Tab-separated table of C-alpha atoms in Angstrom:
chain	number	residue	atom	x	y	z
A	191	UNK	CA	44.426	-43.725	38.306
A	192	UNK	CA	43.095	-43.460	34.744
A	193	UNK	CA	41.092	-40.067	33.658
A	194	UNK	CA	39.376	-42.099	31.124
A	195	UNK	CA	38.695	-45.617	30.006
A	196	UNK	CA	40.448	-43.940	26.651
A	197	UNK	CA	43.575	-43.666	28.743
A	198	UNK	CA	44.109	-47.219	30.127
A	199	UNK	CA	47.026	-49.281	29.035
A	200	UNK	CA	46.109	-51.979	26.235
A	201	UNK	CA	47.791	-54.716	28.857
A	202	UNK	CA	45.998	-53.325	31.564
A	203	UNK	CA	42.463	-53.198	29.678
A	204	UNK	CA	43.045	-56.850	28.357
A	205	UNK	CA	43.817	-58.019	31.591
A	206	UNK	CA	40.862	-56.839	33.177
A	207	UNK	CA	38.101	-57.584	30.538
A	208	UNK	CA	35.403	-60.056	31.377
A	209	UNK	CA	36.415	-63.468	29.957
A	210	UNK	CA	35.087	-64.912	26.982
A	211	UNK	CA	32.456	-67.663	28.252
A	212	UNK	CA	34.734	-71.214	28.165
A	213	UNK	CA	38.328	-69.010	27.866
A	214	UNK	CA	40.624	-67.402	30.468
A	215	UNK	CA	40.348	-64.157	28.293
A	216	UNK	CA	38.971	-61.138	27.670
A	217	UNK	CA	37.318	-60.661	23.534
A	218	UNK	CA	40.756	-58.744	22.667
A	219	UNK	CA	43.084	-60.979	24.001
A	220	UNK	CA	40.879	-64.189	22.814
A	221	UNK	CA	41.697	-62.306	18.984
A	222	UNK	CA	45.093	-61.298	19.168
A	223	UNK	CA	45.978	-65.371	20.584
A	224	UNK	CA	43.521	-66.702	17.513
A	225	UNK	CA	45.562	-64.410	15.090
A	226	UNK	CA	48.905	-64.975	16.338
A	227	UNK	CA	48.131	-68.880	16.497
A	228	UNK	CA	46.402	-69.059	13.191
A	229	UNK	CA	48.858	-67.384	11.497
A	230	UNK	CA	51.482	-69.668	13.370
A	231	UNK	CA	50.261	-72.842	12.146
A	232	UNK	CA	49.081	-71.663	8.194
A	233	UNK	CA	52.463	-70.052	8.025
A	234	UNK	CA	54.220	-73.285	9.047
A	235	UNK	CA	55.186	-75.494	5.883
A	236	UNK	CA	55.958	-78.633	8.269
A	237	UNK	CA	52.819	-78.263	10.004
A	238	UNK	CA	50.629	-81.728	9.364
A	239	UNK	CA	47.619	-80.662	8.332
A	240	UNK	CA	49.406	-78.267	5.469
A	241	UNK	CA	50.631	-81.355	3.821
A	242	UNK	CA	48.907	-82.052	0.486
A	243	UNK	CA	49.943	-85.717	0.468
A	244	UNK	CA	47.554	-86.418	3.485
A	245	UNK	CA	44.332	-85.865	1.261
A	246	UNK	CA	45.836	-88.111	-1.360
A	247	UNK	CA	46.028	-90.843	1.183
A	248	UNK	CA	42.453	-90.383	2.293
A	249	UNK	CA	40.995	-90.253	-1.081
A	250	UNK	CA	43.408	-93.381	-2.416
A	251	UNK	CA	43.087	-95.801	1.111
A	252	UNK	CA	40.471	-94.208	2.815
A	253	UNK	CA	43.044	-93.905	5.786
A	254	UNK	CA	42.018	-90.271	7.889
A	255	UNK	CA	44.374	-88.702	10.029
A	256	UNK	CA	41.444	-86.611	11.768
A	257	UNK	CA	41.248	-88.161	14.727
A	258	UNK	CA	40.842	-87.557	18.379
A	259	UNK	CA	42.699	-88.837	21.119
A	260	UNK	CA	39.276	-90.678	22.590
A	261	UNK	CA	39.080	-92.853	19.205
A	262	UNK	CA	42.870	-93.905	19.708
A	263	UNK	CA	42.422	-94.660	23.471
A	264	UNK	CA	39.077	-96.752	21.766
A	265	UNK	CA	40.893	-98.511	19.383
A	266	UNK	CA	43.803	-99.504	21.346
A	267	UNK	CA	42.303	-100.356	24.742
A	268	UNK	CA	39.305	-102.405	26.160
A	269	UNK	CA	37.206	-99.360	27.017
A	270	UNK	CA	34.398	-98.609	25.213
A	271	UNK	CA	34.409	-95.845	22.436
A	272	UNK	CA	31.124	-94.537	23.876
A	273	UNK	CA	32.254	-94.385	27.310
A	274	UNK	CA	35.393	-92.225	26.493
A	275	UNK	CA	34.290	-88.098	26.893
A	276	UNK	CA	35.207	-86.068	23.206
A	277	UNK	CA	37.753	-84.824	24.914
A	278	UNK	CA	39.860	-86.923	27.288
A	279	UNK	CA	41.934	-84.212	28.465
A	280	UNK	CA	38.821	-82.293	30.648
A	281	UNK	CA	38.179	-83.207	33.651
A	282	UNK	CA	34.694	-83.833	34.263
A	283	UNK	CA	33.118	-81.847	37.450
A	284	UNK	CA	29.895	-83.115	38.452
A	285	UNK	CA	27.021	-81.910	35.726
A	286	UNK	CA	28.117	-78.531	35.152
A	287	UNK	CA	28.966	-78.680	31.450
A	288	UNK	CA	30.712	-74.810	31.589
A	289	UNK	CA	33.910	-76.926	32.637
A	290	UNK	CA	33.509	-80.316	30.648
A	291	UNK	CA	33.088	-78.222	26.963
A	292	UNK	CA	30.328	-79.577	26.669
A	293	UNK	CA	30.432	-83.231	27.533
A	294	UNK	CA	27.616	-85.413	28.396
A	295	UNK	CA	29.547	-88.219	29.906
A	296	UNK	CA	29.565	-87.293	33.640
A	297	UNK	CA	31.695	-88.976	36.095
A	298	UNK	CA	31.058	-86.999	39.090
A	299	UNK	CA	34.744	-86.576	39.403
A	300	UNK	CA	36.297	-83.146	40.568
A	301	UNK	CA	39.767	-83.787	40.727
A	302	UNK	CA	42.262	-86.119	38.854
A	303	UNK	CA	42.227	-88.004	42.047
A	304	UNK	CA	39.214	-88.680	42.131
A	305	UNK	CA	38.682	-89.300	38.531
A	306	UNK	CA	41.645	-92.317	39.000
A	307	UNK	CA	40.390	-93.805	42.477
């Protein structure tokens, strides 16, 4: 279709590159959505982390606003901080960390159903 790889659409070349390792895209698309996101959130005044009051807090009460979802489940349930993945919203698979980010906490779930029954 295409003489030359020079020729090729940008669309059509970013939808066919190999993905990025842990993304559903290819190393241009993975920059233009970093860029486009970045530039979303630094350029957004209402955006939480851009407020200047939240490091006053911290340094005056010691009260941090980093924190992840797993911590809040933690502090507001009976489960065990250490039992909760870093990331609550993966689904574990079975060992293969490619899909968990990472996680060492395997459940040997590999499906939401599973993960609940």
């Amino acid at each position: 279709v295409f003489g030359s790889v020079d020729e090729v659409d940008a669309f059509t070349g970013m939808s066919s590159e190999q993905h990025v390792p842990g993304t559903e895209f290819g190393e241009l698309q993975l920059a233009m959505w970093t860029a486009q996101f970045t530039a979303l959130r630094d350029g957004d005044r209402f955006f939480y982390d851009n407020d200047p009051v939240l490091e006053e807090i911290r340094d005056e009460f010691g009260i941090d606003y980093r924190r992840s979802l797993a911590s809040v489940i933690a502090d507001n349930t009976e489960v065990d901080a250490d039992s909760l993945p870093t990331n609550v919203f993966l689904l574990e698979t079975g060992g293969d960390d490619t899909d968990t980010g990472g996680n060492d906490n395997d459940t040997g779930a590999t499906t939401a159903r599973d993960a609940v029954a």
